[in-house]
Structure formats: structure tokens, C-alpha cells
CSV table of C-alpha atoms (C1' of nucleotides) in Angstrom, one decimal:
chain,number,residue,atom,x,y,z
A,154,UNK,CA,-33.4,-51.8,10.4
A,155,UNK,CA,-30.7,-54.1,11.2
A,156,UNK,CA,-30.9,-57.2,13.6
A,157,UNK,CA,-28.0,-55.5,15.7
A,158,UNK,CA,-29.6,-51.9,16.1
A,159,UNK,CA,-33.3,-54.0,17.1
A,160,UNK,CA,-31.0,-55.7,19.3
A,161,UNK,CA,-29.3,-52.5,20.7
A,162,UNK,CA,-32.9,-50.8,21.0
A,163,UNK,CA,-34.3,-53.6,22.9
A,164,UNK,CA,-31.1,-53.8,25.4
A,165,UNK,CA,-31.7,-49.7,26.1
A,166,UNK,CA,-35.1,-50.3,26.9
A,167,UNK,CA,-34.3,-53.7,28.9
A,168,UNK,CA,-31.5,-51.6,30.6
A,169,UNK,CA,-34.2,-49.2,32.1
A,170,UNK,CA,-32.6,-46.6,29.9
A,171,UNK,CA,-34.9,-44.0,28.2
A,172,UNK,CA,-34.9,-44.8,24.6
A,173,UNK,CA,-34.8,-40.9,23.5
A,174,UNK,CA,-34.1,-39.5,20.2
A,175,UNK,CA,-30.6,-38.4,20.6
A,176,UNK,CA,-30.0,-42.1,22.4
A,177,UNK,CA,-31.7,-43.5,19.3
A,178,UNK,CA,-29.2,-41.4,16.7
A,179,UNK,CA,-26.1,-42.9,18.5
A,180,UNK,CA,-27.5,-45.7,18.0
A,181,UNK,CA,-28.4,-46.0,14.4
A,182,UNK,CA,-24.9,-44.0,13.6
A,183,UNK,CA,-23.3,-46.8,14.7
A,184,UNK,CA,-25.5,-49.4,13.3
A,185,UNK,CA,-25.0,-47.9,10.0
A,186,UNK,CA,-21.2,-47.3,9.9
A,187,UNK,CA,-18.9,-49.7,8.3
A,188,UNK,CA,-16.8,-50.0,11.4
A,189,UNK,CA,-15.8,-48.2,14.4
A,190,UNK,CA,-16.2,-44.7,14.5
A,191,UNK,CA,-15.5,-41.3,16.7
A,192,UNK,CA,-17.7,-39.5,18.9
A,193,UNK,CA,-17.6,-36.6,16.3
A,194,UNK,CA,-18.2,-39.0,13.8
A,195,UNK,CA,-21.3,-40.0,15.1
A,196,UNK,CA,-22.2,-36.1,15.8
A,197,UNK,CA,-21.7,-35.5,12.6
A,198,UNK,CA,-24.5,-38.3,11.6
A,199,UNK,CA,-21.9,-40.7,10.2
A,200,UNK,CA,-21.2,-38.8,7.0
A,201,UNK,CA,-24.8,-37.5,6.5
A,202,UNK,CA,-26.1,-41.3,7.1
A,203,UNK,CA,-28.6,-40.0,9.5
A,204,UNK,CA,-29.3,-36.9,11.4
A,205,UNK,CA,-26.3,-34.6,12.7
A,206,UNK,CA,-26.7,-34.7,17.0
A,207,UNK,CA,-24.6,-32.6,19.6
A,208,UNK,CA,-21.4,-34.3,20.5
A,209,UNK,CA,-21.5,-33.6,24.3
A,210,UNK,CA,-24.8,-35.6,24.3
A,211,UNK,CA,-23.2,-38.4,22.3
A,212,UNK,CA,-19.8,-38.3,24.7
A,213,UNK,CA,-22.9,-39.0,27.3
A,214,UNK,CA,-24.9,-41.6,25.4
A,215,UNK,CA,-21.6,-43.3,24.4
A,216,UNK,CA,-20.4,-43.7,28.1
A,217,UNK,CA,-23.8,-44.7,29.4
A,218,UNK,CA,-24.4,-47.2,26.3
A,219,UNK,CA,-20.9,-48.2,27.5
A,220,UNK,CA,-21.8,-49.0,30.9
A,221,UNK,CA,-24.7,-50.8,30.0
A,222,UNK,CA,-22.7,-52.9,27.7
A,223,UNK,CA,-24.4,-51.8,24.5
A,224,UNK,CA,-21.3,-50.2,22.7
A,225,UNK,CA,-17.7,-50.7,23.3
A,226,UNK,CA,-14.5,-48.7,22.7
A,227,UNK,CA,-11.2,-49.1,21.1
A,228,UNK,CA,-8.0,-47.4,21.0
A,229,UNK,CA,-6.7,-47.4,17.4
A,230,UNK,CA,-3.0,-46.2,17.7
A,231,UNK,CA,-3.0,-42.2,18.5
A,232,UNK,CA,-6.3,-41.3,17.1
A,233,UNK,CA,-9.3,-40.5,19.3
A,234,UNK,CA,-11.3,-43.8,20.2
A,235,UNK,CA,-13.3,-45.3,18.1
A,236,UNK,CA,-16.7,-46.5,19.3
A,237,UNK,CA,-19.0,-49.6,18.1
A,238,UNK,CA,-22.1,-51.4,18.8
A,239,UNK,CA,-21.1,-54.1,21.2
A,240,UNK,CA,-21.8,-57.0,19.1
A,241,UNK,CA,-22.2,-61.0,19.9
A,242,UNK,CA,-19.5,-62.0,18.1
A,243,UNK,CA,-16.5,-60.2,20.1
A,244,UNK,CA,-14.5,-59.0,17.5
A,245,UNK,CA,-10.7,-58.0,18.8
A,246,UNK,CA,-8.2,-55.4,16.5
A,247,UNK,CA,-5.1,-55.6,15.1
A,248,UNK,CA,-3.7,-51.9,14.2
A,249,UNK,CA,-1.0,-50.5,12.4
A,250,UNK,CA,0.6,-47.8,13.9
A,251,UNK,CA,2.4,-46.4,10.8
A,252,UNK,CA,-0.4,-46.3,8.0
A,253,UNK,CA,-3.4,-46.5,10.9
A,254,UNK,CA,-4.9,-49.2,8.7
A,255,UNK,CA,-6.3,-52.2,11.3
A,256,UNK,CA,-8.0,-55.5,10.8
A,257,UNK,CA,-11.1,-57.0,13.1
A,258,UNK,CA,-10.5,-60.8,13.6
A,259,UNK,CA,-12.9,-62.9,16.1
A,260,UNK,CA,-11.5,-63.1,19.6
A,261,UNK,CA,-11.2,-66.8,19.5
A,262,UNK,CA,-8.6,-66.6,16.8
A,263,UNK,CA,-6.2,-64.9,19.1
A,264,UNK,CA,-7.3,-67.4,21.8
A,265,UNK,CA,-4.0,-69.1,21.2
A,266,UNK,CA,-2.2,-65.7,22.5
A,267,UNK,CA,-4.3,-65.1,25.3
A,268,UNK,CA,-3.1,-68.9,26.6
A,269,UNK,CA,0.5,-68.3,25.6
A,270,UNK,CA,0.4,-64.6,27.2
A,271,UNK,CA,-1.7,-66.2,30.2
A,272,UNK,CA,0.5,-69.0,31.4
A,273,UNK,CA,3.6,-67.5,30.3
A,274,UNK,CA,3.4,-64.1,32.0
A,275,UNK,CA,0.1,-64.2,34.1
A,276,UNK,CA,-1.5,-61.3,32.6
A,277,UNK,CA,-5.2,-62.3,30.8
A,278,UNK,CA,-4.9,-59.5,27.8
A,279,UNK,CA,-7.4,-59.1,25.1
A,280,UNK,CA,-7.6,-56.6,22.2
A,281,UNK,CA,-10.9,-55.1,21.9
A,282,UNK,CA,-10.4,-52.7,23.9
A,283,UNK,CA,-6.4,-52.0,23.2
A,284,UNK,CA,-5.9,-53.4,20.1
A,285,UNK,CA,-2.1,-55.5,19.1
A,286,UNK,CA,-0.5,-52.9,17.6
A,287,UNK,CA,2.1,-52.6,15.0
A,288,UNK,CA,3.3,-52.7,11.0
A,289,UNK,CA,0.8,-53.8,8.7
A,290,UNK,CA,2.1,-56.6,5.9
A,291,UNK,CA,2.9,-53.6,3.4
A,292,UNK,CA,4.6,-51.1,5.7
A,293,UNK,CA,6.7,-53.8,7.3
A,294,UNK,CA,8.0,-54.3,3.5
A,295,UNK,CA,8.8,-50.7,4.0
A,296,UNK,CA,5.2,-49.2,2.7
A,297,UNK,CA,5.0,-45.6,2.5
A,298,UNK,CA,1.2,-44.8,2.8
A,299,UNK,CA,-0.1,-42.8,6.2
A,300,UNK,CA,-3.7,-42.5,7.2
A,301,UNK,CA,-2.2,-41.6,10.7
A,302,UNK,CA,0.4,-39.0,12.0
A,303,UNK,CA,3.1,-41.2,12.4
A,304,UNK,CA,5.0,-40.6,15.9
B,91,UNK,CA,25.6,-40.6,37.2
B,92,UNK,CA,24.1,-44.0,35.9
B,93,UNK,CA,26.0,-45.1,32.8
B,94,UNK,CA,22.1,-45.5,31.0
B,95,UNK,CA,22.2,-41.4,31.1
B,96,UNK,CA,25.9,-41.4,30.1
B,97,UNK,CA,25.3,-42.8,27.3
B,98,UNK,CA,22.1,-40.6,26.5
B,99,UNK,CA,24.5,-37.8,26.9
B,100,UNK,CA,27.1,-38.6,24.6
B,101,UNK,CA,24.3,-39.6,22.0
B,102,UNK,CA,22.8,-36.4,22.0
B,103,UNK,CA,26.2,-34.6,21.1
B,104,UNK,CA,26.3,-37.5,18.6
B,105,UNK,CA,23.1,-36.5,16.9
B,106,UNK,CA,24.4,-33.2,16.7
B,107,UNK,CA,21.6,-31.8,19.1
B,108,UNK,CA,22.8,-29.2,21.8
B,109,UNK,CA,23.2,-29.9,25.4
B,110,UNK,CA,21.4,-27.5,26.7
B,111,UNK,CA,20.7,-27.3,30.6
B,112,UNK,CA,16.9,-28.3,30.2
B,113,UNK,CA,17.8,-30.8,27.7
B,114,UNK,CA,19.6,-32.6,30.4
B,115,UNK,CA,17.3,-32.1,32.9
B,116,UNK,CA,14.8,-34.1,31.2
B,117,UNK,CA,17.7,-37.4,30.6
B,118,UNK,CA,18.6,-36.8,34.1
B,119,UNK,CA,15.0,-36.9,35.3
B,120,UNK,CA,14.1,-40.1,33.4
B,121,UNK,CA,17.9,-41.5,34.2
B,122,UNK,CA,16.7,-41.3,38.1
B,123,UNK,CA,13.5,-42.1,37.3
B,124,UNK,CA,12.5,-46.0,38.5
B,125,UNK,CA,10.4,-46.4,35.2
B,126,UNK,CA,8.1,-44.8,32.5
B,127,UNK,CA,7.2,-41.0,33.7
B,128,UNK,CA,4.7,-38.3,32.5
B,129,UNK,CA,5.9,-35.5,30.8
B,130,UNK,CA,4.3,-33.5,33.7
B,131,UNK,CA,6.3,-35.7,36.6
B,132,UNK,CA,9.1,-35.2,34.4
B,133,UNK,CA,8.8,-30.8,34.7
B,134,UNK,CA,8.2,-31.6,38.2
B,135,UNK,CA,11.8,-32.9,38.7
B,136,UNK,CA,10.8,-36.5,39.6
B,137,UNK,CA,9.3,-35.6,42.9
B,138,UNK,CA,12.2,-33.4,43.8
B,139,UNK,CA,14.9,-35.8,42.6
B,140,UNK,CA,15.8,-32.6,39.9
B,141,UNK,CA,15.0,-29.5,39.5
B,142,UNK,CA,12.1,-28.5,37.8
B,143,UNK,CA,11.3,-27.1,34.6
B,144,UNK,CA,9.1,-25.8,31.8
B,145,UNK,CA,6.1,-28.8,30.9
B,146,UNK,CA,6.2,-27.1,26.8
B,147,UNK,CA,10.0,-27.3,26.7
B,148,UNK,CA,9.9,-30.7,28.4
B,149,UNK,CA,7.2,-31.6,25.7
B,150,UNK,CA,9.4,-30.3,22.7
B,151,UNK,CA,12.3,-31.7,24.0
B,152,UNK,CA,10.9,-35.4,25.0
B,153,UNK,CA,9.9,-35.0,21.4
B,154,UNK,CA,13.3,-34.1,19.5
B,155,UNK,CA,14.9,-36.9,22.1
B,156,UNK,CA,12.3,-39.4,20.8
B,157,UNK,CA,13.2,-38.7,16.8
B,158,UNK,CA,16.7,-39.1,17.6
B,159,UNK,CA,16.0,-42.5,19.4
B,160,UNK,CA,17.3,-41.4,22.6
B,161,UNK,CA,13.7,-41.5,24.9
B,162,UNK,CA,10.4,-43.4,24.1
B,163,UNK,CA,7.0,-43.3,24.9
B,164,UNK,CA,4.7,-45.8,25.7
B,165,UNK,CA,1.0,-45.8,26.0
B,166,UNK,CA,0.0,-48.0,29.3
B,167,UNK,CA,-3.9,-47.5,29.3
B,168,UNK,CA,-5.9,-44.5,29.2
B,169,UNK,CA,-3.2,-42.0,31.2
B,170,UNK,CA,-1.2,-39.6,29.4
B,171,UNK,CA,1.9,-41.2,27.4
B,172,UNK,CA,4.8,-42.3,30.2
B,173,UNK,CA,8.3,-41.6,29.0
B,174,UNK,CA,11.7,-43.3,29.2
B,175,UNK,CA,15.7,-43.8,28.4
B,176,UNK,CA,15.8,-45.9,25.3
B,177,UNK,CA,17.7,-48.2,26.8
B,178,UNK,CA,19.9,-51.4,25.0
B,179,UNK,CA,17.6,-53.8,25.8
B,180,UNK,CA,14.7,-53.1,24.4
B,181,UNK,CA,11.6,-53.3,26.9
B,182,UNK,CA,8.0,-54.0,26.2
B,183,UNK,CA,5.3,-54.1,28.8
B,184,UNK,CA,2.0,-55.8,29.9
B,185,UNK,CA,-0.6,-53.4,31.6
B,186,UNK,CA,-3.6,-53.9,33.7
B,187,UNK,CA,-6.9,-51.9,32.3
B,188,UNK,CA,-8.4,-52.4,36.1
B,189,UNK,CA,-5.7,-51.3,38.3
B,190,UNK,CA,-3.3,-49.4,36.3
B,191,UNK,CA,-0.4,-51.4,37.1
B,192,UNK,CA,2.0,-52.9,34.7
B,193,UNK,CA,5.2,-54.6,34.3
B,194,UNK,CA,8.1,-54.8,31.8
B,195,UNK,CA,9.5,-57.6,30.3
B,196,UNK,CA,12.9,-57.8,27.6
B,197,UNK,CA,11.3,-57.8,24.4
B,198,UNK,CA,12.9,-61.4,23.4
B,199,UNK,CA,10.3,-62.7,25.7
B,200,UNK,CA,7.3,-61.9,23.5
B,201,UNK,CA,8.8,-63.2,20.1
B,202,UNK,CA,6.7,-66.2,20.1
B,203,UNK,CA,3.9,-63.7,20.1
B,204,UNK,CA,5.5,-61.6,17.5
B,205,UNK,CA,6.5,-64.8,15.1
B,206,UNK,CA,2.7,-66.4,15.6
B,207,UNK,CA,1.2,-63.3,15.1
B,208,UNK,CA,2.9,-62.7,11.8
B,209,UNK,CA,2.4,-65.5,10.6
B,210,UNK,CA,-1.4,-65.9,11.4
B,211,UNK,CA,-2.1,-62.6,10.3
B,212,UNK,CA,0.6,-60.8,8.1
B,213,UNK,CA,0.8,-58.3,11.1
B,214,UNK,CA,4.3,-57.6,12.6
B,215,UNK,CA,3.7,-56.4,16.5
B,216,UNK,CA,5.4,-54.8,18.9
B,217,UNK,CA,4.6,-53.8,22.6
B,218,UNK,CA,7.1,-51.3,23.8
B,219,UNK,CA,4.8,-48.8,22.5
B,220,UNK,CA,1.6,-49.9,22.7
B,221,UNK,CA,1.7,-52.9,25.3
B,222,UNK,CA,-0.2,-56.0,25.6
B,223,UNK,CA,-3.3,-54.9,28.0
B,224,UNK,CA,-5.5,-56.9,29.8
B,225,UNK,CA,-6.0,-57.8,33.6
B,226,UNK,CA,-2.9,-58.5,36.0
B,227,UNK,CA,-3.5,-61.8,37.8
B,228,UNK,CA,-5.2,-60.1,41.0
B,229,UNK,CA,-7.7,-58.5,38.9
B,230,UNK,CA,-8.4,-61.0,36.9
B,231,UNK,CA,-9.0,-63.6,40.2
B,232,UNK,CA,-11.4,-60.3,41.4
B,233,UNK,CA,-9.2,-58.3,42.4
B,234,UNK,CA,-10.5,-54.9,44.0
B,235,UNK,CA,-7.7,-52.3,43.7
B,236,UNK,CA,-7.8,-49.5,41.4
B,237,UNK,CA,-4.9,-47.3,40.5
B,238,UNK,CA,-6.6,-45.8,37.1
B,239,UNK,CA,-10.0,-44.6,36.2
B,240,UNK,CA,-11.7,-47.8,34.6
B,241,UNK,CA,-13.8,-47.2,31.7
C,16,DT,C1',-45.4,-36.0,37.7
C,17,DT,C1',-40.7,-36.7,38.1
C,18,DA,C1',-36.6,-38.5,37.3
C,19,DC,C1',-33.8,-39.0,33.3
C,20,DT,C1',-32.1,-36.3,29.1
C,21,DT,C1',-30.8,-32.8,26.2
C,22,DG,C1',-28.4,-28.8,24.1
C,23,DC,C1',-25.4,-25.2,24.7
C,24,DA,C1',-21.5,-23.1,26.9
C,25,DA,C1',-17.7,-23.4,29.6
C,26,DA,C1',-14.2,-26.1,31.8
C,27,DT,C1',-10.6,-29.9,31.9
C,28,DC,C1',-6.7,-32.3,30.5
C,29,DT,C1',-2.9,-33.4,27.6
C,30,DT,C1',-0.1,-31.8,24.1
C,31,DT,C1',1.3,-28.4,20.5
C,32,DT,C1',2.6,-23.9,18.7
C,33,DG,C1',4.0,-18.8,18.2
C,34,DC,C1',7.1,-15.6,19.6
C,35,DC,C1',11.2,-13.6,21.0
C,36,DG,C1',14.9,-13.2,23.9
C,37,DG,C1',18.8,-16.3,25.4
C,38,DT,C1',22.7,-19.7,24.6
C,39,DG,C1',25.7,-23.6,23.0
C,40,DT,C1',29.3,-24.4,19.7
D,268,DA,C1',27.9,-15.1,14.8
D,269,DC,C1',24.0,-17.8,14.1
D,270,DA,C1',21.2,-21.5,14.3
D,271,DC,C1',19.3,-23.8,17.8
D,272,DC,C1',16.7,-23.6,22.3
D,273,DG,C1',14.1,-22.2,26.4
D,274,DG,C1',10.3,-19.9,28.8
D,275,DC,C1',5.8,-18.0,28.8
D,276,DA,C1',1.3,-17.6,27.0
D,277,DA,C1',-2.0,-19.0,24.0
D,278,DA,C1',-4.0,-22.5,21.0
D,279,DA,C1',-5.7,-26.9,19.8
D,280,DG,C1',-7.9,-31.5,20.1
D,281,DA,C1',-10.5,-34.7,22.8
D,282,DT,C1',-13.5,-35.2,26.4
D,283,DT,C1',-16.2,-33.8,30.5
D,284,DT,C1',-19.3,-31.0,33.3
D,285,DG,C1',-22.8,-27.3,34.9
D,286,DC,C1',-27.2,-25.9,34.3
D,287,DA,C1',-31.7,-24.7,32.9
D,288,DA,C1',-35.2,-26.4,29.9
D,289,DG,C1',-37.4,-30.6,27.7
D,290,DT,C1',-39.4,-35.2,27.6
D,291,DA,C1',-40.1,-40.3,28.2
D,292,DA,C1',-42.6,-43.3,31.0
DNA sequence: TTACTTGCAAATCTTTTGCCGGTGT
DNA sequence: ACACCGGCAAAAGATTTGCAAGTAA
């Protein structure tokens, strides 16, 4: 079991959560995915990673995980959001919104935006939650690849 | 009738699209409109500032519009997509993930964001689309009001 | 025991699509 | 005339909710 699903475990019980079976699924979905993934996703066990679970009850684990600070959310361009383990390092996206490709970089290398954005407009933004969003190297040069329907 | 929907008018019959009454209903409705409107505010008639009309037509139209470059959309937090004139100058905004508010700035502003990102990270950004989110200054000082469902 | 959880079905909300009669050019 | 368009109804995709039965603590 990974350090970061012990950790998650620990915080659901240290939340007063109940740490039930379907709670534990989301869980370990996540733990076990390569990066952030959709509610269905994770209902569908992450690919057959571990055991299928109904999505309604994930949709509720997810939001209560959420409130309790245990998973987080992000908004990848037009696709459904994409859910995570809420890890210590806070890890902040940059997305392309024509191939749907995106890169995670630690926060504190976009601490130099935040400052800029900060004392230049007032507004304190980060991008874990809404990701900078734009053309990857490749479809800037005028790429022609699409994960994503484009808009 | 403002010269930002003259112009949308004579670039529809430029594109070679039809002028149809509900065609222009949707220009005028976004041409009174005082910024970014839901396809739904925009069947309404703006609060009564036009008539109303179908929300599927308004929807298929706000679509070809979008393809010919004559609207946009633009994604500010978790409510539906707000629409708008493409105007000259192009706009890109900052929202608030607290209290829903936002504001627009000429995108010229943000191009030491767009240069430092690109060169930091191969990523070319933009924000008309998908803005820069974070917390307005109110929020961020702990700030109480709340114009959108937080997550 | 008892409050928190689940699974299933049904409802919501936003946006898209099928169809067919109407209309701009 | 004829391809494009509009209105209405139904569908689709993502997410939420109601409810009765199940289960962690």
C-alpha cells in the first residue's frame, strides 16, 4: 500500500469519517491511478485496477473526501473533472485545450505568477483547481493530435 | 444600435451565414448585454432587453457564431459557459472561485504572463477562454460574500 | 444501537441532436 | 428553388438527490 493511500486512510479515520468499503475503493482508485481521473473512472475500478463501485456513491465519497480535504479536483479544459488524492506536495496544471494533453508542476514554480498576477491585478489565482490553460509546445507549432473535442 | 453589433452584422453576411431573425436576436442580445451571458439569459432576451427565443436554436446558433469568430465563450468557474461579441480588443478575465465575481482586462495586460509562461514551460496560455481563477482581493482578505456555489 | 453509508432509480442541469416545416437569398 | 435555419421534443453527458436497507463504531 502506498505511503499516500496509508496517509488518506488515516486522515478518513482522523476526519470522524467511516472508513467503509466503497470509501476505501475511491480511495485506493485514486491511489493507484497514474494521475487524475473521473468519477466514472474510479467507478469503473480505474481500468480493472481494483474493484468496480457505483458512481453515485463515488460522486458522494468524492465530495465528502473533498470537504475533508483528502482529494481535490481539477478542471482539465471541457472534459468532466478529474479527481486526485490531495497530496503534500500541491501540485498545480497546465492544460492544453486543443490536444487535452496537460503537465503537473509544483505550485511554487508558478509562485513567480501568482506575485506578478497578485500585485499587478489583485486577484491571488492558483491552478489546482483551474488549471492555465492553453497550446501545448507541439500544437502551438501547429500540432494536429486531439485527445479532446476541440471547441 | 452599438457599432460592436454593426459590425457582427455585416460579418455574418461576410461569412456567408444567413441573417435570420433569431440569428440576430442572439448579436442583439449579447450587443446590449453589459458582459459575458448564459445561453439561457441569452433565450430570455437579456431580462427583457429583447425578445425571447428558442434556448436549442440559441445553442446552435451561439455555436455557428463562435466557428465563424463572431461570439466567444468563456468558462468563469463552475457555471455554465457565459457568452460574448468577439470584440477588437481581445479580452481575458480573472475570476473569483469564492464569490463568483470576475473582471476583464485587455489581453496585452497578461503578456508578461503569457511570455514567462512560455518560456518556463513550453506552454503558450491564454485566458479569454479559460481565465486566470483564484480569489478577488475581498475574498482572499476573508471575505464573506458568495455569488456561486463553492466547491 | 444509531447515525452514517450504500446501491439503485430517478431527477437535475447544461448542452446537443433529430426532424420537419419555414425562410433568406 | 434550394440549401440553410428555426422551433419543438427528445437525447445525451455529468452530476445530484430520494429512499429504503445495510453497516461501522
Amino acid at each position: 500500500m502506498s505511503p499516500a493511500l496509508n496517509d488518506a486512510l488515516t486522515a478518513v479515520r482522523a476526519c470522524g469519517l467511516r472508513l467503509s468499503a466503497a470509501r476505501r475503493l475511491v480511495l485506493q482508485g485514486l491511489a493507484v491511478a497514474d494521475g487524475p481521473m473521473s468519477a466514472e473512472q474510479v467507478a469503473a475500478g480505474v481500468g480493472g485496477r481494483v474493484p468496480p463501485s457505483d458512481l453515485a456513491s463515488v460522486y458522494r465519497n468524492l465530495d465528502t473526501l473533498e470537504r475533508a480535504g483528502i482529494v481535490q479536483h481539477v478542471h482539465l479544459g471541457h472534459s468532466p473533472s478529474l479527481w486526485a488524492l490531495a497530496d503534500d506536495e500541491a501540485l498545480e496544471y497546465l492544460a492544453c485545450e486543443r490536444c487535452g494533453d496537460y503537465r503537473s508542476v509544483p505550485a511554487h514554480e508558478l509562485d513567480a505568477v501568482r506575485v506578478y498576477i497578485r500585485r499587478t491585478f489583485g486577484y491571488t489565482v492558483s491552478f489546482g483547481h483551474f488549471p492555465l490553460v492553453g497550446l501545448c509546445g507541439p500544437c502551438a507549432d501547429g500540432g494536429s493530435a486531439r485527445r479532446d473535442r476541440p471547441r
